[in-house]
Amino acid sequence: MPRPRKCKNVCKLPDIKYFEGKDKNENVKPIIMDVEEYEVIRLMDKENLTQEECAIQMNVSRPTVQLLYSSARRKVAEFLTTGTSLKIEGGTYEVCSDQFSDCNCTHCRCNNRDK
């Protein structure tokens, strides 16, 4: 029996969850990116956090962040090079309780960002 997946902390859900590619054929399935993969890309590439800082914020290990980041980058590369659609959904995560304003949780830096 496999070990249950650990819930990852996510502070911000994506504003846009679907990116339509050039091929609008209904038979072509979009690339699915988990919400936690999106969060790792957001934290490391947009917020410029290190893997260690990202791991602390998401309440996972650094190797888990590396796995999520590698998977997310492969999916983004496939989306950009093939023109297939990209959909952000699913995963095992918990969103900060107050995602629409500054978050007060102890595991994230939402309330410490420069405005």
mmCIF file of N, CA and C in Angstrom:
data_model
loop_
_atom_site.group_PDB
_atom_site.id
_atom_site.type_symbol
_atom_site.label_atom_id
_atom_site.label_comp_id
_atom_site.label_asym_id
_atom_site.label_seq_id
_atom_site.Cartn_x
_atom_site.Cartn_y
_atom_site.Cartn_z
ATOM 1 N N MET A 1 0.852 -1.179 0.000
ATOM 2 C CA MET A 1 0.000 0.000 0.000
ATOM 3 C C MET A 1 0.896 1.241 0.000
ATOM 4 N N PRO A 2 0.685 2.145 -0.954
ATOM 5 C CA PRO A 2 1.536 3.337 -1.010
ATOM 6 C C PRO A 2 1.231 4.304 0.132
ATOM 7 N N ARG A 3 2.245 5.050 0.450
ATOM 8 C CA ARG A 3 2.116 6.057 1.497
ATOM 9 C C ARG A 3 1.208 7.185 1.019
ATOM 10 N N PRO A 4 0.332 7.731 1.869
ATOM 11 C CA PRO A 4 -0.540 8.836 1.444
ATOM 12 C C PRO A 4 0.287 10.080 1.124
ATOM 13 N N ARG A 5 -0.164 10.830 0.135
ATOM 14 C CA ARG A 5 0.537 12.053 -0.260
ATOM 15 C C ARG A 5 0.357 13.125 0.802
ATOM 16 N N LYS A 6 1.438 13.821 1.119
ATOM 17 C CA LYS A 6 1.408 14.884 2.111
ATOM 18 C C LYS A 6 0.796 16.140 1.508
ATOM 19 N N CYS A 7 -0.038 16.794 2.263
ATOM 20 C CA CYS A 7 -0.679 18.027 1.814
ATOM 21 C C CYS A 7 0.358 19.151 1.803
ATOM 22 N N LYS A 8 0.425 19.878 0.687
ATOM 23 C CA LYS A 8 1.377 20.981 0.557
ATOM 24 C C LYS A 8 0.655 22.311 0.774
ATOM 25 N N ASN A 9 1.333 23.252 1.409
ATOM 26 C CA ASN A 9 0.754 24.570 1.625
ATOM 27 C C ASN A 9 0.897 25.419 0.371
ATOM 28 N N VAL A 10 -0.214 26.001 -0.052
ATOM 29 C CA VAL A 10 -0.246 26.877 -1.221
ATOM 30 C C VAL A 10 -0.855 28.195 -0.771
ATOM 31 N N CYS A 11 -0.165 29.291 -1.026
ATOM 32 C CA CYS A 11 -0.653 30.589 -0.567
ATOM 33 C C CYS A 11 -1.492 31.319 -1.607
ATOM 34 N N LYS A 12 -1.307 30.983 -2.876
ATOM 35 C CA LYS A 12 -2.032 31.715 -3.916
ATOM 36 C C LYS A 12 -2.402 30.774 -5.040
ATOM 37 N N LEU A 13 -3.697 30.659 -5.303
ATOM 38 C CA LEU A 13 -4.147 29.892 -6.452
ATOM 39 C C LEU A 13 -3.934 30.722 -7.711
ATOM 40 N N PRO A 14 -3.754 30.076 -8.845
ATOM 41 C CA PRO A 14 -3.533 30.843 -10.075
ATOM 42 C C PRO A 14 -4.769 31.639 -10.472
ATOM 43 N N ASP A 15 -4.544 32.851 -10.973
ATOM 44 C CA ASP A 15 -5.648 33.670 -11.475
ATOM 45 C C ASP A 15 -6.178 33.091 -12.788
ATOM 46 N N ILE A 16 -5.283 32.563 -13.592
ATOM 47 C CA ILE A 16 -5.645 31.952 -14.871
ATOM 48 C C ILE A 16 -5.284 30.482 -14.776
ATOM 49 N N LYS A 17 -6.256 29.609 -15.000
ATOM 50 C CA LYS A 17 -6.035 28.175 -14.831
ATOM 51 C C LYS A 17 -5.995 27.410 -16.142
ATOM 52 N N TYR A 18 -6.235 28.081 -17.259
ATOM 53 C CA TYR A 18 -6.232 27.390 -18.542
ATOM 54 C C TYR A 18 -5.588 28.269 -19.602
ATOM 55 N N PHE A 19 -4.619 27.706 -20.301
ATOM 56 C CA PHE A 19 -3.935 28.402 -21.386
ATOM 57 C C PHE A 19 -4.171 27.592 -22.649
ATOM 58 N N GLU A 20 -4.863 28.186 -23.598
ATOM 59 C CA GLU A 20 -5.222 27.460 -24.808
ATOM 60 C C GLU A 20 -4.085 27.482 -25.806
ATOM 61 N N GLY A 21 -3.759 26.316 -26.321
ATOM 62 C CA GLY A 21 -2.691 26.181 -27.300
ATOM 63 C C GLY A 21 -3.204 26.417 -28.702
ATOM 64 N N LYS A 22 -2.331 26.201 -29.668
ATOM 65 C CA LYS A 22 -2.687 26.461 -31.063
ATOM 66 C C LYS A 22 -3.612 25.398 -31.631
ATOM 67 N N ASP A 23 -3.550 24.177 -31.098
ATOM 68 C CA ASP A 23 -4.374 23.085 -31.588
ATOM 69 C C ASP A 23 -5.666 23.026 -30.790
ATOM 70 N N LYS A 24 -6.771 23.395 -31.408
ATOM 71 C CA LYS A 24 -8.054 23.422 -30.713
ATOM 72 C C LYS A 24 -8.838 22.131 -30.908
ATOM 73 N N ASN A 25 -8.184 21.090 -31.418
ATOM 74 C CA ASN A 25 -8.806 19.804 -31.637
ATOM 75 C C ASN A 25 -9.243 19.219 -30.299
ATOM 76 N N GLU A 26 -10.492 18.809 -30.194
ATOM 77 C CA GLU A 26 -11.030 18.285 -28.941
ATOM 78 C C GLU A 26 -10.392 16.966 -28.539
ATOM 79 N N ASN A 27 -9.780 16.245 -29.482
ATOM 80 C CA ASN A 27 -9.172 14.954 -29.181
ATOM 81 C C ASN A 27 -7.801 15.090 -28.521
ATOM 82 N N VAL A 28 -7.196 16.277 -28.590
ATOM 83 C CA VAL A 28 -5.889 16.489 -27.979
ATOM 84 C C VAL A 28 -6.099 16.924 -26.530
ATOM 85 N N LYS A 29 -5.555 16.131 -25.600
ATOM 86 C CA LYS A 29 -5.721 16.434 -24.179
ATOM 87 C C LYS A 29 -4.719 17.493 -23.761
ATOM 88 N N PRO A 30 -5.148 18.434 -22.905
ATOM 89 C CA PRO A 30 -4.200 19.452 -22.427
ATOM 90 C C PRO A 30 -3.200 18.848 -21.440
ATOM 91 N N ILE A 31 -2.086 19.525 -21.280
ATOM 92 C CA ILE A 31 -1.101 19.162 -20.267
ATOM 93 C C ILE A 31 -1.686 19.604 -18.924
ATOM 94 N N ILE A 32 -1.674 18.722 -17.948
ATOM 95 C CA ILE A 32 -2.217 19.040 -16.628
ATOM 96 C C ILE A 32 -1.069 19.306 -15.661
ATOM 97 N N MET A 33 -1.074 20.502 -15.079
ATOM 98 C CA MET A 33 -0.087 20.877 -14.063
ATOM 99 C C MET A 33 -0.818 20.960 -12.723
ATOM 100 N N ASP A 34 -0.295 20.249 -11.711
ATOM 101 C CA ASP A 34 -0.889 20.314 -10.375
ATOM 102 C C ASP A 34 -0.710 21.713 -9.791
ATOM 103 N N VAL A 35 -1.599 22.071 -8.879
ATOM 104 C CA VAL A 35 -1.533 23.385 -8.236
ATOM 105 C C VAL A 35 -0.226 23.549 -7.477
ATOM 106 N N GLU A 36 0.270 22.485 -6.838
ATOM 107 C CA GLU A 36 1.531 22.617 -6.099
ATOM 108 C C GLU A 36 2.719 22.792 -7.037
ATOM 109 N N GLU A 37 2.658 22.255 -8.247
ATOM 110 C CA GLU A 37 3.710 22.505 -9.238
ATOM 111 C C GLU A 37 3.685 23.976 -9.649
ATOM 112 N N TYR A 38 2.485 24.505 -9.848
ATOM 113 C CA TYR A 38 2.337 25.934 -10.144
ATOM 114 C C TYR A 38 2.925 26.783 -9.010
ATOM 115 N N GLU A 39 2.638 26.399 -7.770
ATOM 116 C CA GLU A 39 3.116 27.164 -6.608
ATOM 117 C C GLU A 39 4.640 27.171 -6.536
ATOM 118 N N VAL A 40 5.271 26.034 -6.845
ATOM 119 C CA VAL A 40 6.738 25.974 -6.829
ATOM 120 C C VAL A 40 7.314 26.905 -7.894
ATOM 121 N N ILE A 41 6.737 26.906 -9.090
ATOM 122 C CA ILE A 41 7.195 27.818 -10.149
ATOM 123 C C ILE A 41 7.016 29.272 -9.704
ATOM 124 N N ARG A 42 5.859 29.570 -9.100
ATOM 125 C CA ARG A 42 5.580 30.943 -8.644
ATOM 126 C C ARG A 42 6.587 31.375 -7.580
ATOM 127 N N LEU A 43 6.828 30.512 -6.604
ATOM 128 C CA LEU A 43 7.723 30.881 -5.508
ATOM 129 C C LEU A 43 9.173 30.995 -5.954
ATOM 130 N N MET A 44 9.637 30.040 -6.743
ATOM 131 C CA MET A 44 11.053 30.033 -7.114
ATOM 132 C C MET A 44 11.366 30.995 -8.251
ATOM 133 N N ASP A 45 10.523 31.067 -9.261
ATOM 134 C CA ASP A 45 10.830 31.900 -10.421
ATOM 135 C C ASP A 45 10.275 33.319 -10.317
ATOM 136 N N LYS A 46 9.100 33.488 -9.736
ATOM 137 C CA LYS A 46 8.531 34.832 -9.620
ATOM 138 C C LYS A 46 8.968 35.522 -8.323
ATOM 139 N N GLU A 47 8.863 34.794 -7.198
ATOM 140 C CA GLU A 47 9.209 35.377 -5.901
ATOM 141 C C GLU A 47 10.697 35.241 -5.574
ATOM 142 N N ASN A 48 11.435 34.494 -6.409
ATOM 143 C CA ASN A 48 12.888 34.342 -6.290
ATOM 144 C C ASN A 48 13.321 33.703 -4.967
ATOM 145 N N LEU A 49 12.559 32.710 -4.498
ATOM 146 C CA LEU A 49 12.940 31.978 -3.293
ATOM 147 C C LEU A 49 13.895 30.846 -3.668
ATOM 148 N N THR A 50 14.707 30.426 -2.722
ATOM 149 C CA THR A 50 15.548 29.256 -2.918
ATOM 150 C C THR A 50 14.689 28.010 -2.714
ATOM 151 N N GLN A 51 15.254 26.846 -3.071
ATOM 152 C CA GLN A 51 14.526 25.601 -2.843
ATOM 153 C C GLN A 51 14.241 25.403 -1.354
ATOM 154 N N GLU A 52 15.205 25.739 -0.524
ATOM 155 C CA GLU A 52 15.027 25.584 0.920
ATOM 156 C C GLU A 52 13.907 26.490 1.438
ATOM 157 N N GLU A 53 13.904 27.751 1.022
ATOM 158 C CA GLU A 53 12.849 28.677 1.443
ATOM 159 C C GLU A 53 11.484 28.227 0.937
ATOM 160 N N CYS A 54 11.453 27.748 -0.293
ATOM 161 C CA CYS A 54 10.215 27.241 -0.881
ATOM 162 C C CYS A 54 9.706 26.030 -0.098
ATOM 163 N N ALA A 55 10.610 25.131 0.275
ATOM 164 C CA ALA A 55 10.236 23.941 1.040
ATOM 165 C C ALA A 55 9.635 24.316 2.390
ATOM 166 N N ILE A 56 10.238 25.287 3.056
ATOM 167 C CA ILE A 56 9.733 25.736 4.351
ATOM 168 C C ILE A 56 8.336 26.321 4.185
ATOM 169 N N GLN A 57 8.163 27.153 3.185
ATOM 170 C CA GLN A 57 6.874 27.809 2.973
ATOM 171 C C GLN A 57 5.779 26.799 2.614
ATOM 172 N N MET A 58 6.132 25.782 1.840
ATOM 173 C CA MET A 58 5.131 24.791 1.420
ATOM 174 C C MET A 58 5.003 23.630 2.406
ATOM 175 N N ASN A 59 5.846 23.607 3.444
ATOM 176 C CA ASN A 59 5.830 22.578 4.472
ATOM 177 C C ASN A 59 6.121 21.184 3.898
ATOM 178 N N VAL A 60 7.144 21.133 3.046
ATOM 179 C CA VAL A 60 7.614 19.868 2.460
ATOM 180 C C VAL A 60 9.138 19.849 2.523
ATOM 181 N N SER A 61 9.729 18.733 2.114
ATOM 182 C CA SER A 61 11.191 18.644 2.110
ATOM 183 C C SER A 61 11.771 19.312 0.861
ATOM 184 N N ARG A 62 13.061 19.638 0.919
ATOM 185 C CA ARG A 62 13.714 20.237 -0.241
ATOM 186 C C ARG A 62 13.726 19.293 -1.437
ATOM 187 N N PRO A 63 13.978 17.968 -1.246
ATOM 188 C CA PRO A 63 13.892 17.069 -2.400
ATOM 189 C C PRO A 63 12.505 17.032 -3.046
ATOM 190 N N THR A 64 11.449 17.188 -2.246
ATOM 191 C CA THR A 64 10.099 17.245 -2.803
ATOM 192 C C THR A 64 9.937 18.480 -3.677
ATOM 193 N N VAL A 65 10.481 19.598 -3.230
ATOM 194 C CA VAL A 65 10.434 20.824 -4.038
ATOM 195 C C VAL A 65 11.162 20.602 -5.353
ATOM 196 N N GLN A 66 12.318 19.947 -5.311
ATOM 197 C CA GLN A 66 13.082 19.672 -6.529
ATOM 198 C C GLN A 66 12.274 18.818 -7.498
ATOM 199 N N LEU A 67 11.611 17.777 -6.983
ATOM 200 C CA LEU A 67 10.781 16.931 -7.840
ATOM 201 C C LEU A 67 9.626 17.713 -8.464
ATOM 202 N N LEU A 68 8.946 18.524 -7.657
ATOM 203 C CA LEU A 68 7.836 19.339 -8.165
ATOM 204 C C LEU A 68 8.321 20.337 -9.214
ATOM 205 N N TYR A 69 9.462 20.964 -8.944
ATOM 206 C CA TYR A 69 10.013 21.968 -9.859
ATOM 207 C C TYR A 69 10.416 21.344 -11.191
ATOM 208 N N SER A 70 11.060 20.182 -11.136
ATOM 209 C CA SER A 70 11.466 19.491 -12.365
ATOM 210 C C SER A 70 10.249 19.098 -13.194
ATOM 211 N N SER A 71 9.245 18.566 -12.545
ATOM 212 C CA SER A 71 8.024 18.165 -13.231
ATOM 213 C C SER A 71 7.326 19.374 -13.856
ATOM 214 N N ALA A 72 7.227 20.464 -13.101
ATOM 215 C CA ALA A 72 6.575 21.672 -13.601
ATOM 216 C C ALA A 72 7.320 22.260 -14.795
ATOM 217 N N ARG A 73 8.633 22.284 -14.727
ATOM 218 C CA ARG A 73 9.426 22.824 -15.848
ATOM 219 C C ARG A 73 9.282 21.980 -17.101
ATOM 220 N N ARG A 74 9.222 20.644 -16.948
ATOM 221 C CA ARG A 74 8.999 19.771 -18.110
ATOM 222 C C ARG A 74 7.658 20.076 -18.761
ATOM 223 N N LYS A 75 6.640 20.286 -17.936
ATOM 224 C CA LYS A 75 5.303 20.569 -18.462
ATOM 225 C C LYS A 75 5.256 21.926 -19.147
ATOM 226 N N VAL A 76 5.891 22.928 -18.572
ATOM 227 C CA VAL A 76 5.938 24.256 -19.199
ATOM 228 C C VAL A 76 6.704 24.178 -20.517
ATOM 229 N N ALA A 77 7.801 23.445 -20.542
ATOM 230 C CA ALA A 77 8.578 23.298 -21.773
ATOM 231 C C ALA A 77 7.763 22.600 -22.857
ATOM 232 N N GLU A 78 7.029 21.558 -22.484
ATOM 233 C CA GLU A 78 6.184 20.866 -23.456
ATOM 234 C C GLU A 78 5.092 21.795 -23.992
ATOM 235 N N PHE A 79 4.480 22.546 -23.102
ATOM 236 C CA PHE A 79 3.449 23.510 -23.501
ATOM 237 C C PHE A 79 4.005 24.540 -24.483
ATOM 238 N N LEU A 80 5.172 25.091 -24.180
ATOM 239 C CA LEU A 80 5.760 26.132 -25.028
ATOM 240 C C LEU A 80 6.245 25.603 -26.376
ATOM 241 N N THR A 81 6.737 24.386 -26.407
ATOM 242 C CA THR A 81 7.323 23.863 -27.642
ATOM 243 C C THR A 81 6.332 23.140 -28.546
ATOM 244 N N THR A 82 5.256 22.608 -27.985
ATOM 245 C CA THR A 82 4.303 21.860 -28.807
ATOM 246 C C THR A 82 3.033 22.627 -29.129
ATOM 247 N N GLY A 83 2.735 23.652 -28.372
ATOM 248 C CA GLY A 83 1.515 24.412 -28.609
ATOM 249 C C GLY A 83 0.274 23.755 -28.037
ATOM 250 N N THR A 84 0.464 22.707 -27.238
ATOM 251 C CA THR A 84 -0.650 22.039 -26.577
ATOM 252 C C THR A 84 -1.179 22.948 -25.465
ATOM 253 N N SER A 85 -2.434 22.796 -25.110
ATOM 254 C CA SER A 85 -3.019 23.590 -24.031
ATOM 255 C C SER A 85 -2.463 23.153 -22.680
ATOM 256 N N LEU A 86 -2.495 24.063 -21.710
ATOM 257 C CA LEU A 86 -2.024 23.801 -20.354
ATOM 258 C C LEU A 86 -3.152 24.122 -19.389
ATOM 259 N N LYS A 87 -3.431 23.178 -18.495
ATOM 260 C CA LYS A 87 -4.490 23.351 -17.508
ATOM 261 C C LYS A 87 -3.902 23.138 -16.122
ATOM 262 N N ILE A 88 -4.176 24.067 -15.205
ATOM 263 C CA ILE A 88 -3.672 23.968 -13.833
ATOM 264 C C ILE A 88 -4.830 23.537 -12.945
ATOM 265 N N GLU A 89 -4.712 22.320 -12.409
ATOM 266 C CA GLU A 89 -5.776 21.784 -11.553
ATOM 267 C C GLU A 89 -5.261 20.581 -10.782
ATOM 268 N N GLY A 90 -5.941 20.247 -9.712
ATOM 269 C CA GLY A 90 -5.658 19.038 -8.973
ATOM 270 C C GLY A 90 -4.429 19.123 -8.099
ATOM 271 N N GLY A 91 -4.109 17.997 -7.492
ATOM 272 C CA GLY A 91 -2.973 17.924 -6.602
ATOM 273 C C GLY A 91 -3.416 17.689 -5.167
ATOM 274 N N THR A 92 -2.453 17.699 -4.274
ATOM 275 C CA THR A 92 -2.710 17.518 -2.846
ATOM 276 C C THR A 92 -2.185 18.753 -2.137
ATOM 277 N N TYR A 93 -3.071 19.687 -1.850
ATOM 278 C CA TYR A 93 -2.639 20.968 -1.292
ATOM 279 C C TYR A 93 -3.706 21.553 -0.386
ATOM 280 N N GLU A 94 -3.283 22.524 0.398
ATOM 281 C CA GLU A 94 -4.179 23.286 1.255
ATOM 282 C C GLU A 94 -3.863 24.758 1.041
ATOM 283 N N VAL A 95 -4.880 25.547 0.745
ATOM 284 C CA VAL A 95 -4.695 26.975 0.494
ATOM 285 C C VAL A 95 -4.719 27.723 1.818
ATOM 286 N N CYS A 96 -3.870 28.734 1.930
ATOM 287 C CA CYS A 96 -3.873 29.583 3.126
ATOM 288 C C CYS A 96 -5.292 30.049 3.393
ATOM 289 N N SER A 97 -5.641 30.198 4.641
ATOM 290 C CA SER A 97 -7.013 30.487 5.022
ATOM 291 C C SER A 97 -7.522 31.818 4.486
ATOM 292 N N ASP A 98 -6.653 32.795 4.315
ATOM 293 C CA ASP A 98 -7.083 34.118 3.876
ATOM 294 C C ASP A 98 -6.330 34.482 2.605
ATOM 295 N N GLN A 99 -6.700 33.870 1.471
ATOM 296 C CA GLN A 99 -5.956 34.054 0.231
ATOM 297 C C GLN A 99 -6.238 35.384 -0.456
ATOM 298 N N PHE A 100 -7.284 36.105 -0.059
ATOM 299 C CA PHE A 100 -7.628 37.325 -0.761
ATOM 300 C C PHE A 100 -7.053 38.576 -0.113
ATOM 301 N N SER A 101 -6.388 38.419 1.001
ATOM 302 C CA SER A 101 -5.685 39.538 1.634
ATOM 303 C C SER A 101 -4.374 39.005 2.188
ATOM 304 N N ASP A 102 -3.669 39.818 2.923
ATOM 305 C CA ASP A 102 -2.410 39.340 3.493
ATOM 306 C C ASP A 102 -2.680 38.168 4.418
ATOM 307 N N CYS A 103 -1.957 37.140 4.207
ATOM 308 C CA CYS A 103 -2.126 35.895 4.962
ATOM 309 C C CYS A 103 -1.355 36.009 6.273
ATOM 310 N N ASN A 104 -1.889 35.489 7.322
ATOM 311 C CA ASN A 104 -1.248 35.563 8.634
ATOM 312 C C ASN A 104 -0.699 34.222 9.100
ATOM 313 N N CYS A 105 -0.644 33.237 8.215
ATOM 314 C CA CYS A 105 -0.163 31.932 8.645
ATOM 315 C C CYS A 105 1.346 31.976 8.889
ATOM 316 N N THR A 106 1.816 31.062 9.698
ATOM 317 C CA THR A 106 3.225 31.070 10.089
ATOM 318 C C THR A 106 4.129 30.398 9.072
ATOM 319 N N HIS A 107 3.577 29.611 8.164
ATOM 320 C CA HIS A 107 4.414 28.874 7.224
ATOM 321 C C HIS A 107 4.718 29.640 5.943
ATOM 322 N N CYS A 108 4.150 30.807 5.746
ATOM 323 C CA CYS A 108 4.403 31.495 4.477
ATOM 324 C C CYS A 108 4.864 32.930 4.693
ATOM 325 N N ARG A 109 5.261 33.553 3.591
ATOM 326 C CA ARG A 109 5.777 34.921 3.643
ATOM 327 C C ARG A 109 4.836 35.896 2.954
ATOM 328 N N CYS A 110 3.566 35.519 2.799
ATOM 329 C CA CYS A 110 2.616 36.401 2.100
ATOM 330 C C CYS A 110 2.563 37.784 2.734
ATOM 331 N N ASN A 111 2.568 37.819 4.072
ATOM 332 C CA ASN A 111 2.415 39.104 4.760
ATOM 333 C C ASN A 111 3.742 39.854 4.863
ATOM 334 N N ASN A 112 4.839 39.266 4.371
ATOM 335 C CA ASN A 112 6.142 39.935 4.434
ATOM 336 C C ASN A 112 6.603 40.479 3.091
ATOM 337 N N ARG A 113 5.798 40.322 2.053
ATOM 338 C CA ARG A 113 6.200 40.791 0.719
ATOM 339 C C ARG A 113 6.144 42.308 0.648
ATOM 340 N N ASP A 114 7.055 42.853 -0.137
ATOM 341 C CA ASP A 114 7.025 44.294 -0.374
ATOM 342 C C ASP A 114 5.813 44.624 -1.212
ATOM 343 N N LYS A 115 5.142 45.681 -0.861
ATOM 344 C CA LYS A 115 3.937 46.101 -1.609
ATOM 345 C C LYS A 115 4.309 47.008 -2.740
#
